[in-house]
Amino acid sequence: MSAITGAAMVAGIIGRPVTHSLSPVLHNAWIEAAGLNAVYAPLAPTADGFRALVEGLRGGVIRGVNVTIPFKEAALAAADAASDRARLAGAANLLLFRGDGSIFADNTDGLGMLAALAVQASGFDPKFGPAVILGAGGAARGAAAALFLAGAPEIRIVNRTADRAEALARDIGRTVKAVAADGALADANLIVNATSLGLGGGPGPDIDLATAPTSAVVLDMVYKPLRTAFLGRAAALGLRTVDGLEMLIRQAVPSFEAFYGQPPPAGVDVRALALAAVGETA
Ligand code: ATR
């Protein structure tokens, strides 16, 4: 274990509950491997204690925090300035506490998605064709914002509750459209499950992947189980698949750089550590 002294760089994650978050596992493994004098701590305020905690961190006592459920919208609201991707997503998973007392909000979830696509579906380019997002909650918003900024020519939102899909489309931009499930996958370049369907097992989203072109890439944000039924159906049809664990790992990379001033060290098998933490095998 690297020495943690009074000079340690401190960052952390705020969530409720935060007990099962994988972020401490990832960041602390990287800290250890890099030999940094640094800490990444879990913080779990009460439901109405988030704002007071964040306000108390102004001034840079803690370099920054990741923010997870249910505080991502509150995190954006607490910041003085925000990146375009956080503003478009309407949520932040990263707050940085500047020395001048200000708070900057960012959202790296979409970056994590794009990086996971680059790793597990090499050659994928969001500009090549329409993206289809299943779901219209916070996770779907983050994905839509990232794909919009990455130049996807069209982003189709399919959601059980049509009003939510329409609101998301309106908020993000002209190329984002709320559509019905029927026909949504025609000429799709990317299909993303951003619903909670499939979490903990079960069949996943009810959409016929056979209606997608065989060139489409399918990403499932659900990572427990790692090999979801949805990804299984995609693979059986010959579609390329990207798993939610890779996305989760990749969203942590820009946060680590922002907190500790250097990229995570190479050579740490964080995927194996994360799999072990969620009780799966590689
Ligand atoms: P998150 O912030 O993780 O996206 P959320 O805001 O609760 O969480 O969104 C969950 C998504 O999964 C929503 O798109 C939700 O559809 P609705 O907007 O219609 O609620 C979708 N979802 C959850 N359970 C579902 C189900 N049984 N069938 C279809 N969609 C479901």
PDB file of C-alpha atoms in Angstrom, residues 2-282:
ATOM      1  CA  SER A   2       1.365   3.425  -0.912  1.00  0.00           C
ATOM      2  CA  ALA A   3       1.924   5.762   2.018  1.00  0.00           C
ATOM      3  CA  ILE A   4      -0.972   8.149   2.668  1.00  0.00           C
ATOM      4  CA  THR A   5       0.360  11.214   4.455  1.00  0.00           C
ATOM      5  CA  GLY A   6      -1.012  14.583   5.474  1.00  0.00           C
ATOM      6  CA  ALA A   7      -0.106  15.777   1.981  1.00  0.00           C
ATOM      7  CA  ALA A   8      -2.410  13.269   0.284  1.00  0.00           C
ATOM      8  CA  MET A   9      -4.597  14.375  -2.633  1.00  0.00           C
ATOM      9  CA  VAL A  10      -8.183  13.680  -1.630  1.00  0.00           C
ATOM     10  CA  ALA A  11     -11.148  12.960  -3.885  1.00  0.00           C
ATOM     11  CA  GLY A  12     -14.190  10.763  -3.559  1.00  0.00           C
ATOM     12  CA  ILE A  13     -17.665   9.806  -4.619  1.00  0.00           C
ATOM     13  CA  ILE A  14     -21.001  11.032  -3.313  1.00  0.00           C
ATOM     14  CA  GLY A  15     -24.001   8.742  -3.637  1.00  0.00           C
ATOM     15  CA  ARG A  16     -26.778   7.158  -1.647  1.00  0.00           C
ATOM     16  CA  PRO A  17     -26.266   4.291  -1.281  1.00  0.00           C
ATOM     17  CA  VAL A  18     -22.603   4.318  -2.224  1.00  0.00           C
ATOM     18  CA  THR A  19     -21.716   0.955  -0.682  1.00  0.00           C
ATOM     19  CA  HIS A  20     -21.826  -0.971  -3.955  1.00  0.00           C
ATOM     20  CA  SER A  21     -20.160   1.662  -6.139  1.00  0.00           C
ATOM     21  CA  LEU A  22     -17.270   0.328  -8.195  1.00  0.00           C
ATOM     22  CA  SER A  23     -15.579   3.724  -8.384  1.00  0.00           C
ATOM     23  CA  PRO A  24     -13.598   3.335  -5.121  1.00  0.00           C
ATOM     24  CA  VAL A  25     -12.358  -0.050  -6.354  1.00  0.00           C
ATOM     25  CA  LEU A  26     -11.164   1.405  -9.681  1.00  0.00           C
ATOM     26  CA  HIS A  27      -9.650   4.657  -8.405  1.00  0.00           C
ATOM     27  CA  ASN A  28      -7.897   3.124  -5.403  1.00  0.00           C
ATOM     28  CA  ALA A  29      -6.398   0.350  -7.556  1.00  0.00           C
ATOM     29  CA  TRP A  30      -4.998   2.984  -9.921  1.00  0.00           C
ATOM     30  CA  ILE A  31      -3.742   5.118  -6.993  1.00  0.00           C
ATOM     31  CA  GLU A  32      -1.974   2.098  -5.541  1.00  0.00           C
ATOM     32  CA  ALA A  33      -0.407   1.027  -8.845  1.00  0.00           C
ATOM     33  CA  ALA A  34       0.772   4.579  -9.595  1.00  0.00           C
ATOM     34  CA  GLY A  35       2.237   4.879  -6.073  1.00  0.00           C
ATOM     35  CA  LEU A  36       0.334   8.130  -5.534  1.00  0.00           C
ATOM     36  CA  ASN A  37      -0.074   9.817  -2.188  1.00  0.00           C
ATOM     37  CA  ALA A  38      -3.819   9.996  -2.685  1.00  0.00           C
ATOM     38  CA  VAL A  39      -7.186   8.842  -1.374  1.00  0.00           C
ATOM     39  CA  TYR A  40     -10.549   8.175  -3.031  1.00  0.00           C
ATOM     40  CA  ALA A  41     -13.266   8.004  -0.385  1.00  0.00           C
ATOM     41  CA  PRO A  42     -16.974   7.087  -0.447  1.00  0.00           C
ATOM     42  CA  LEU A  43     -19.347   9.753   0.937  1.00  0.00           C
ATOM     43  CA  ALA A  44     -23.023   9.006   1.605  1.00  0.00           C
ATOM     44  CA  PRO A  45     -24.992  12.061   2.770  1.00  0.00           C
ATOM     45  CA  THR A  46     -28.661  11.872   3.680  1.00  0.00           C
ATOM     46  CA  ALA A  47     -31.105  12.518   0.841  1.00  0.00           C
ATOM     47  CA  ASP A  48     -31.313  16.225   1.702  1.00  0.00           C
ATOM     48  CA  GLY A  49     -27.700  16.547   2.843  1.00  0.00           C
ATOM     49  CA  PHE A  50     -26.095  16.623  -0.597  1.00  0.00           C
ATOM     50  CA  ARG A  51     -26.102  20.375  -1.095  1.00  0.00           C
ATOM     51  CA  ALA A  52     -24.639  21.141   2.351  1.00  0.00           C
ATOM     52  CA  LEU A  53     -21.861  18.595   1.815  1.00  0.00           C
ATOM     53  CA  VAL A  54     -20.942  20.032  -1.598  1.00  0.00           C
ATOM     54  CA  GLU A  55     -21.095  23.644  -0.380  1.00  0.00           C
ATOM     55  CA  GLY A  56     -18.739  22.684   2.447  1.00  0.00           C
ATOM     56  CA  LEU A  57     -16.171  21.430  -0.033  1.00  0.00           C
ATOM     57  CA  ARG A  58     -15.819  24.751  -1.867  1.00  0.00           C
ATOM     58  CA  GLY A  59     -12.246  26.005  -1.929  1.00  0.00           C
ATOM     59  CA  GLY A  60     -10.499  22.832  -2.983  1.00  0.00           C
ATOM     60  CA  VAL A  61     -10.066  21.041   0.350  1.00  0.00           C
ATOM     61  CA  ILE A  62     -11.094  18.002  -1.630  1.00  0.00           C
ATOM     62  CA  ARG A  63     -10.027  18.183  -5.273  1.00  0.00           C
ATOM     63  CA  GLY A  64     -13.244  16.832  -6.621  1.00  0.00           C
ATOM     64  CA  VAL A  65     -15.920  14.204  -6.358  1.00  0.00           C
ATOM     65  CA  ASN A  66     -17.767  11.842  -8.576  1.00  0.00           C
ATOM     66  CA  VAL A  67     -21.500  11.907  -8.080  1.00  0.00           C
ATOM     67  CA  THR A  68     -23.833   8.991  -8.526  1.00  0.00           C
ATOM     68  CA  ILE A  69     -27.483   8.119  -7.995  1.00  0.00           C
ATOM     69  CA  PRO A  70     -29.580   9.985  -6.867  1.00  0.00           C
ATOM     70  CA  PHE A  71     -27.570  13.214  -6.893  1.00  0.00           C
ATOM     71  CA  LYS A  72     -26.465  13.715 -10.529  1.00  0.00           C
ATOM     72  CA  GLU A  73     -29.058  16.418 -11.307  1.00  0.00           C
ATOM     73  CA  ALA A  74     -28.434  18.131  -7.955  1.00  0.00           C
ATOM     74  CA  ALA A  75     -24.708  18.089  -8.749  1.00  0.00           C
ATOM     75  CA  LEU A  76     -25.242  20.096 -11.929  1.00  0.00           C
ATOM     76  CA  ALA A  77     -27.483  22.529 -10.056  1.00  0.00           C
ATOM     77  CA  ALA A  78     -24.842  23.048  -7.343  1.00  0.00           C
ATOM     78  CA  ALA A  79     -22.115  24.073  -9.826  1.00  0.00           C
ATOM     79  CA  ASP A  80     -21.159  27.596 -10.916  1.00  0.00           C
ATOM     80  CA  ALA A  81     -20.078  26.452 -14.384  1.00  0.00           C
ATOM     81  CA  ALA A  82     -20.490  23.280 -16.405  1.00  0.00           C
ATOM     82  CA  SER A  83     -19.239  21.603 -19.570  1.00  0.00           C
ATOM     83  CA  ASP A  84     -21.516  21.499 -22.624  1.00  0.00           C
ATOM     84  CA  ARG A  85     -21.940  17.752 -22.210  1.00  0.00           C
ATOM     85  CA  ALA A  86     -23.058  18.090 -18.582  1.00  0.00           C
ATOM     86  CA  ARG A  87     -25.489  20.892 -19.462  1.00  0.00           C
ATOM     87  CA  LEU A  88     -26.936  18.913 -22.377  1.00  0.00           C
ATOM     88  CA  ALA A  89     -27.234  15.768 -20.270  1.00  0.00           C
ATOM     89  CA  GLY A  90     -28.885  17.786 -17.483  1.00  0.00           C
ATOM     90  CA  ALA A  91     -26.699  15.938 -15.006  1.00  0.00           C
ATOM     91  CA  ALA A  92     -23.148  15.793 -13.690  1.00  0.00           C
ATOM     92  CA  ASN A  93     -21.129  12.843 -12.427  1.00  0.00           C
ATOM     93  CA  LEU A  94     -18.015  14.922 -11.715  1.00  0.00           C
ATOM     94  CA  LEU A  95     -17.595  18.068  -9.609  1.00  0.00           C
ATOM     95  CA  LEU A  96     -14.267  19.856  -9.360  1.00  0.00           C
ATOM     96  CA  PHE A  97     -13.585  22.254  -6.493  1.00  0.00           C
ATOM     97  CA  ARG A  98     -11.428  25.130  -7.699  1.00  0.00           C
ATOM     98  CA  GLY A  99      -9.048  27.068  -5.467  1.00  0.00           C
ATOM     99  CA  ASP A 100     -11.089  30.242  -6.100  1.00  0.00           C
ATOM    100  CA  GLY A 101     -14.089  28.673  -4.379  1.00  0.00           C
ATOM    101  CA  SER A 102     -16.020  27.852  -7.536  1.00  0.00           C
ATOM    102  CA  ILE A 103     -17.451  24.480  -8.535  1.00  0.00           C
ATOM    103  CA  PHE A 104     -17.172  23.095 -12.067  1.00  0.00           C
ATOM    104  CA  ALA A 105     -19.486  20.303 -13.223  1.00  0.00           C
ATOM    105  CA  ASP A 106     -18.757  17.763 -15.921  1.00  0.00           C
ATOM    106  CA  ASN A 107     -20.318  14.555 -17.172  1.00  0.00           C
ATOM    107  CA  THR A 108     -18.003  11.734 -18.223  1.00  0.00           C
ATOM    108  CA  ASP A 109     -20.681   9.037 -18.655  1.00  0.00           C
ATOM    109  CA  GLY A 110     -21.017   9.760 -22.372  1.00  0.00           C
ATOM    110  CA  LEU A 111     -17.243   9.841 -22.800  1.00  0.00           C
ATOM    111  CA  GLY A 112     -17.153   6.439 -21.119  1.00  0.00           C
ATOM    112  CA  MET A 113     -19.679   5.127 -23.624  1.00  0.00           C
ATOM    113  CA  LEU A 114     -17.702   6.434 -26.613  1.00  0.00           C
ATOM    114  CA  ALA A 115     -14.424   5.084 -25.188  1.00  0.00           C
ATOM    115  CA  ALA A 116     -15.997   1.663 -24.527  1.00  0.00           C
ATOM    116  CA  LEU A 117     -17.203   1.600 -28.138  1.00  0.00           C
ATOM    117  CA  ALA A 118     -13.670   2.407 -29.329  1.00  0.00           C
ATOM    118  CA  VAL A 119     -12.258  -0.453 -27.220  1.00  0.00           C
ATOM    119  CA  GLN A 120     -14.805  -3.205 -27.881  1.00  0.00           C
ATOM    120  CA  ALA A 121     -16.089  -2.199 -31.355  1.00  0.00           C
ATOM    121  CA  SER A 122     -12.991  -0.862 -33.067  1.00  0.00           C
ATOM    122  CA  GLY A 123     -13.709   1.238 -36.133  1.00  0.00           C
ATOM    123  CA  PHE A 124     -17.100   2.317 -34.785  1.00  0.00           C
ATOM    124  CA  ASP A 125     -17.846   5.942 -35.684  1.00  0.00           C
ATOM    125  CA  PRO A 126     -20.964   7.701 -34.342  1.00  0.00           C
ATOM    126  CA  LYS A 127     -21.050   9.848 -37.493  1.00  0.00           C
ATOM    127  CA  PHE A 128     -21.710   6.830 -39.736  1.00  0.00           C
ATOM    128  CA  GLY A 129     -25.432   6.515 -39.046  1.00  0.00           C
ATOM    129  CA  PRO A 130     -28.406   6.783 -36.716  1.00  0.00           C
ATOM    130  CA  ALA A 131     -28.088   5.845 -33.058  1.00  0.00           C
ATOM    131  CA  VAL A 132     -31.053   4.335 -31.228  1.00  0.00           C
ATOM    132  CA  ILE A 133     -31.310   4.800 -27.471  1.00  0.00           C
ATOM    133  CA  LEU A 134     -33.733   2.644 -25.508  1.00  0.00           C
ATOM    134  CA  GLY A 135     -34.816   4.592 -22.424  1.00  0.00           C
ATOM    135  CA  ALA A 136     -35.283   8.239 -21.528  1.00  0.00           C
ATOM    136  CA  GLY A 137     -33.972   8.526 -17.966  1.00  0.00           C
ATOM    137  CA  GLY A 138     -30.714  10.050 -16.783  1.00  0.00           C
ATOM    138  CA  ALA A 139     -28.555   7.359 -18.383  1.00  0.00           C
ATOM    139  CA  ALA A 140     -30.276   7.867 -21.747  1.00  0.00           C
ATOM    140  CA  ARG A 141     -29.800  11.643 -21.485  1.00  0.00           C
ATOM    141  CA  GLY A 142     -26.065  11.249 -20.944  1.00  0.00           C
ATOM    142  CA  ALA A 143     -25.797   8.936 -23.947  1.00  0.00           C
ATOM    143  CA  ALA A 144     -27.889  11.194 -26.181  1.00  0.00           C
ATOM    144  CA  ALA A 145     -25.851  14.273 -25.225  1.00  0.00           C
ATOM    145  CA  ALA A 146     -22.548  12.511 -25.981  1.00  0.00           C
ATOM    146  CA  LEU A 147     -23.761  11.144 -29.314  1.00  0.00           C
ATOM    147  CA  PHE A 148     -25.208  14.541 -30.263  1.00  0.00           C
ATOM    148  CA  LEU A 149     -21.883  16.269 -29.524  1.00  0.00           C
ATOM    149  CA  ALA A 150     -19.981  13.481 -31.327  1.00  0.00           C
ATOM    150  CA  GLY A 151     -21.932  14.236 -34.514  1.00  0.00           C
ATOM    151  CA  ALA A 152     -24.355  11.318 -34.794  1.00  0.00           C
ATOM    152  CA  PRO A 153     -26.560  12.286 -37.769  1.00  0.00           C
ATOM    153  CA  GLU A 154     -29.752  11.173 -35.999  1.00  0.00           C
ATOM    154  CA  ILE A 155     -30.545   9.966 -32.484  1.00  0.00           C
ATOM    155  CA  ARG A 156     -33.772   8.026 -31.979  1.00  0.00           C
ATOM    156  CA  ILE A 157     -35.230   7.708 -28.501  1.00  0.00           C
ATOM    157  CA  VAL A 158     -37.499   4.728 -27.829  1.00  0.00           C
ATOM    158  CA  ASN A 159     -39.188   4.747 -24.426  1.00  0.00           C
ATOM    159  CA  ARG A 160     -42.164   3.129 -22.702  1.00  0.00           C
ATOM    160  CA  THR A 161     -43.336   6.582 -21.612  1.00  0.00           C
ATOM    161  CA  ALA A 162     -43.467   8.641 -24.803  1.00  0.00           C
ATOM    162  CA  ASP A 163     -43.648  11.999 -22.975  1.00  0.00           C
ATOM    163  CA  ARG A 164     -40.236  11.435 -21.421  1.00  0.00           C
ATOM    164  CA  ALA A 165     -38.717  10.564 -24.811  1.00  0.00           C
ATOM    165  CA  GLU A 166     -40.203  13.713 -26.334  1.00  0.00           C
ATOM    166  CA  ALA A 167     -38.907  15.893 -23.493  1.00  0.00           C
ATOM    167  CA  LEU A 168     -35.422  14.430 -23.879  1.00  0.00           C
ATOM    168  CA  ALA A 169     -35.460  15.028 -27.645  1.00  0.00           C
ATOM    169  CA  ARG A 170     -36.612  18.643 -27.187  1.00  0.00           C
ATOM    170  CA  ASP A 171     -33.945  19.352 -24.580  1.00  0.00           C
ATOM    171  CA  ILE A 172     -30.987  18.075 -26.573  1.00  0.00           C
ATOM    172  CA  GLY A 173     -31.399  19.132 -30.165  1.00  0.00           C
ATOM    173  CA  ARG A 174     -32.864  18.939 -33.607  1.00  0.00           C
ATOM    174  CA  THR A 175     -31.282  15.607 -34.562  1.00  0.00           C
ATOM    175  CA  VAL A 176     -32.803  13.842 -31.536  1.00  0.00           C
ATOM    176  CA  LYS A 177     -36.245  12.322 -32.135  1.00  0.00           C
ATOM    177  CA  ALA A 178     -38.729  10.368 -30.059  1.00  0.00           C
ATOM    178  CA  VAL A 179     -39.834   7.352 -32.112  1.00  0.00           C
ATOM    179  CA  ALA A 180     -41.930   4.204 -31.750  1.00  0.00           C
ATOM    180  CA  ALA A 181     -40.144   0.875 -31.293  1.00  0.00           C
ATOM    181  CA  ASP A 182     -41.542  -0.441 -34.596  1.00  0.00           C
ATOM    182  CA  GLY A 183     -39.039   0.324 -37.347  1.00  0.00           C
ATOM    183  CA  ALA A 184     -36.704   2.202 -35.003  1.00  0.00           C
ATOM    184  CA  LEU A 185     -33.726  -0.035 -35.742  1.00  0.00           C
ATOM    185  CA  ALA A 186     -33.788   0.356 -39.551  1.00  0.00           C
ATOM    186  CA  ASP A 187     -30.323   1.470 -40.758  1.00  0.00           C
ATOM    187  CA  ALA A 188     -29.124   1.850 -37.151  1.00  0.00           C
ATOM    188  CA  ASN A 189     -25.388   2.282 -36.579  1.00  0.00           C
ATOM    189  CA  LEU A 190     -25.673   1.908 -32.795  1.00  0.00           C
ATOM    190  CA  ILE A 191     -28.298   0.546 -30.398  1.00  0.00           C
ATOM    191  CA  VAL A 192     -27.936   1.381 -26.696  1.00  0.00           C
ATOM    192  CA  ASN A 193     -29.933  -0.107 -23.835  1.00  0.00           C
ATOM    193  CA  ALA A 194     -30.200   2.762 -21.347  1.00  0.00           C
ATOM    194  CA  THR A 195     -33.222   1.303 -19.545  1.00  0.00           C
ATOM    195  CA  SER A 196     -32.936  -0.710 -16.364  1.00  0.00           C
ATOM    196  CA  LEU A 197     -34.367  -3.758 -18.151  1.00  0.00           C
ATOM    197  CA  GLY A 198     -32.109  -6.792 -17.794  1.00  0.00           C
ATOM    198  CA  LEU A 199     -30.622  -5.599 -14.508  1.00  0.00           C
ATOM    199  CA  GLY A 200     -30.227  -8.624 -12.266  1.00  0.00           C
ATOM    200  CA  GLY A 201     -31.248 -10.975 -15.093  1.00  0.00           C
ATOM    201  CA  GLY A 202     -34.372 -11.160 -17.219  1.00  0.00           C
ATOM    202  CA  PRO A 203     -34.904 -10.745 -20.940  1.00  0.00           C
ATOM    203  CA  GLY A 204     -33.985  -7.046 -21.333  1.00  0.00           C
ATOM    204  CA  PRO A 205     -35.638  -4.603 -23.739  1.00  0.00           C
ATOM    205  CA  ASP A 206     -38.371  -6.057 -25.918  1.00  0.00           C
ATOM    206  CA  ILE A 207     -37.214  -4.965 -29.364  1.00  0.00           C
ATOM    207  CA  ASP A 208     -36.504  -7.200 -32.341  1.00  0.00           C
ATOM    208  CA  LEU A 209     -32.775  -6.889 -33.027  1.00  0.00           C
ATOM    209  CA  ALA A 210     -33.234  -8.857 -36.250  1.00  0.00           C
ATOM    210  CA  THR A 211     -34.658  -5.648 -37.751  1.00  0.00           C
ATOM    211  CA  ALA A 212     -31.259  -3.927 -37.338  1.00  0.00           C
ATOM    212  CA  PRO A 213     -28.564  -4.110 -40.012  1.00  0.00           C
ATOM    213  CA  THR A 214     -25.835  -6.673 -39.245  1.00  0.00           C
ATOM    214  CA  SER A 215     -23.323  -3.811 -39.136  1.00  0.00           C
ATOM    215  CA  ALA A 216     -25.007  -2.299 -36.057  1.00  0.00           C
ATOM    216  CA  VAL A 217     -23.177  -2.249 -32.715  1.00  0.00           C
ATOM    217  CA  VAL A 218     -25.215  -3.036 -29.579  1.00  0.00           C
ATOM    218  CA  LEU A 219     -24.221  -1.600 -26.202  1.00  0.00           C
ATOM    219  CA  ASP A 220     -25.927  -2.522 -22.939  1.00  0.00           C
ATOM    220  CA  MET A 221     -25.398  -0.159 -20.007  1.00  0.00           C
ATOM    221  CA  VAL A 222     -26.523  -2.936 -17.654  1.00  0.00           C
ATOM    222  CA  TYR A 223     -23.385  -4.685 -16.335  1.00  0.00           C
ATOM    223  CA  LYS A 224     -24.909  -7.061 -13.820  1.00  0.00           C
ATOM    224  CA  PRO A 225     -25.057  -9.652 -15.253  1.00  0.00           C
ATOM    225  CA  LEU A 226     -22.136  -8.790 -17.518  1.00  0.00           C
ATOM    226  CA  ARG A 227     -23.456 -10.854 -20.402  1.00  0.00           C
ATOM    227  CA  THR A 228     -27.055  -9.710 -20.510  1.00  0.00           C
ATOM    228  CA  ALA A 229     -29.752 -11.531 -22.444  1.00  0.00           C
ATOM    229  CA  PHE A 230     -29.954  -8.467 -24.722  1.00  0.00           C
ATOM    230  CA  LEU A 231     -26.248  -8.705 -25.620  1.00  0.00           C
ATOM    231  CA  GLY A 232     -26.689 -12.475 -26.023  1.00  0.00           C
ATOM    232  CA  ARG A 233     -29.454 -11.934 -28.589  1.00  0.00           C
ATOM    233  CA  ALA A 234     -27.310  -9.373 -30.417  1.00  0.00           C
ATOM    234  CA  ALA A 235     -24.302 -11.689 -30.532  1.00  0.00           C
ATOM    235  CA  ALA A 236     -26.459 -14.582 -31.777  1.00  0.00           C
ATOM    236  CA  LEU A 237     -27.478 -12.382 -34.728  1.00  0.00           C
ATOM    237  CA  GLY A 238     -23.833 -11.591 -35.477  1.00  0.00           C
ATOM    238  CA  LEU A 239     -23.979  -8.004 -34.205  1.00  0.00           C
ATOM    239  CA  ARG A 240     -20.971  -6.579 -32.400  1.00  0.00           C
ATOM    240  CA  THR A 241     -21.527  -6.026 -28.680  1.00  0.00           C
ATOM    241  CA  VAL A 242     -20.122  -3.681 -26.034  1.00  0.00           C
ATOM    242  CA  ASP A 243     -20.723  -4.279 -22.325  1.00  0.00           C
ATOM    243  CA  GLY A 244     -21.679  -1.852 -19.577  1.00  0.00           C
ATOM    244  CA  LEU A 245     -18.677  -2.679 -17.426  1.00  0.00           C
ATOM    245  CA  GLU A 246     -16.302  -1.318 -20.063  1.00  0.00           C
ATOM    246  CA  MET A 247     -18.369   1.886 -20.135  1.00  0.00           C
ATOM    247  CA  LEU A 248     -18.226   2.135 -16.357  1.00  0.00           C
ATOM    248  CA  ILE A 249     -14.456   1.686 -16.323  1.00  0.00           C
ATOM    249  CA  ARG A 250     -13.924   4.213 -19.122  1.00  0.00           C
ATOM    250  CA  GLN A 251     -16.035   6.925 -17.484  1.00  0.00           C
ATOM    251  CA  ALA A 252     -13.684   6.773 -14.486  1.00  0.00           C
ATOM    252  CA  VAL A 253     -10.581   7.620 -16.543  1.00  0.00           C
ATOM    253  CA  PRO A 254     -11.210  11.367 -17.114  1.00  0.00           C
ATOM    254  CA  SER A 255     -12.232  11.760 -13.452  1.00  0.00           C
ATOM    255  CA  PHE A 256      -8.960  10.213 -12.270  1.00  0.00           C
ATOM    256  CA  GLU A 257      -7.002  12.610 -14.495  1.00  0.00           C
ATOM    257  CA  ALA A 258      -8.957  15.583 -13.189  1.00  0.00           C
ATOM    258  CA  PHE A 259      -8.430  14.594  -9.536  1.00  0.00           C
ATOM    259  CA  TYR A 260      -4.813  13.491  -9.541  1.00  0.00           C
ATOM    260  CA  GLY A 261      -3.302  15.310 -12.529  1.00  0.00           C
ATOM    261  CA  GLN A 262      -2.224  12.234 -14.445  1.00  0.00           C
ATOM    262  CA  PRO A 263      -3.856   9.420 -16.415  1.00  0.00           C
ATOM    263  CA  PRO A 264      -4.471   6.085 -14.668  1.00  0.00           C
ATOM    264  CA  PRO A 265      -1.391   3.853 -14.871  1.00  0.00           C
ATOM    265  CA  ALA A 266      -1.327   1.157 -17.543  1.00  0.00           C
ATOM    266  CA  GLY A 267      -1.175  -2.490 -16.638  1.00  0.00           C
ATOM    267  CA  VAL A 268      -3.831  -2.622 -13.912  1.00  0.00           C
ATOM    268  CA  ASP A 269      -6.513  -5.202 -14.693  1.00  0.00           C
ATOM    269  CA  VAL A 270      -9.352  -3.065 -13.363  1.00  0.00           C
ATOM    270  CA  ARG A 271     -11.832  -5.130 -15.348  1.00  0.00           C
ATOM    271  CA  ALA A 272     -10.973  -8.223 -13.319  1.00  0.00           C
ATOM    272  CA  LEU A 273     -11.167  -6.220 -10.078  1.00  0.00           C
ATOM    273  CA  ALA A 274     -14.546  -4.768 -11.060  1.00  0.00           C
ATOM    274  CA  LEU A 275     -15.863  -8.192 -12.074  1.00  0.00           C
ATOM    275  CA  ALA A 276     -14.778  -9.631  -8.756  1.00  0.00           C
ATOM    276  CA  ALA A 277     -16.453  -6.718  -6.948  1.00  0.00           C
ATOM    277  CA  VAL A 278     -19.783  -7.405  -8.687  1.00  0.00           C
ATOM    278  CA  GLY A 279     -19.412 -11.134  -8.093  1.00  0.00           C
ATOM    279  CA  GLU A 280     -18.749 -12.187 -11.690  1.00  0.00           C
ATOM    280  CA  THR A 281     -15.944 -14.028 -13.399  1.00  0.00           C
ATOM    281  CA  ALA A 282     -14.187 -12.865 -16.550  1.00  0.00           C
TER     282      ALA A 282
END
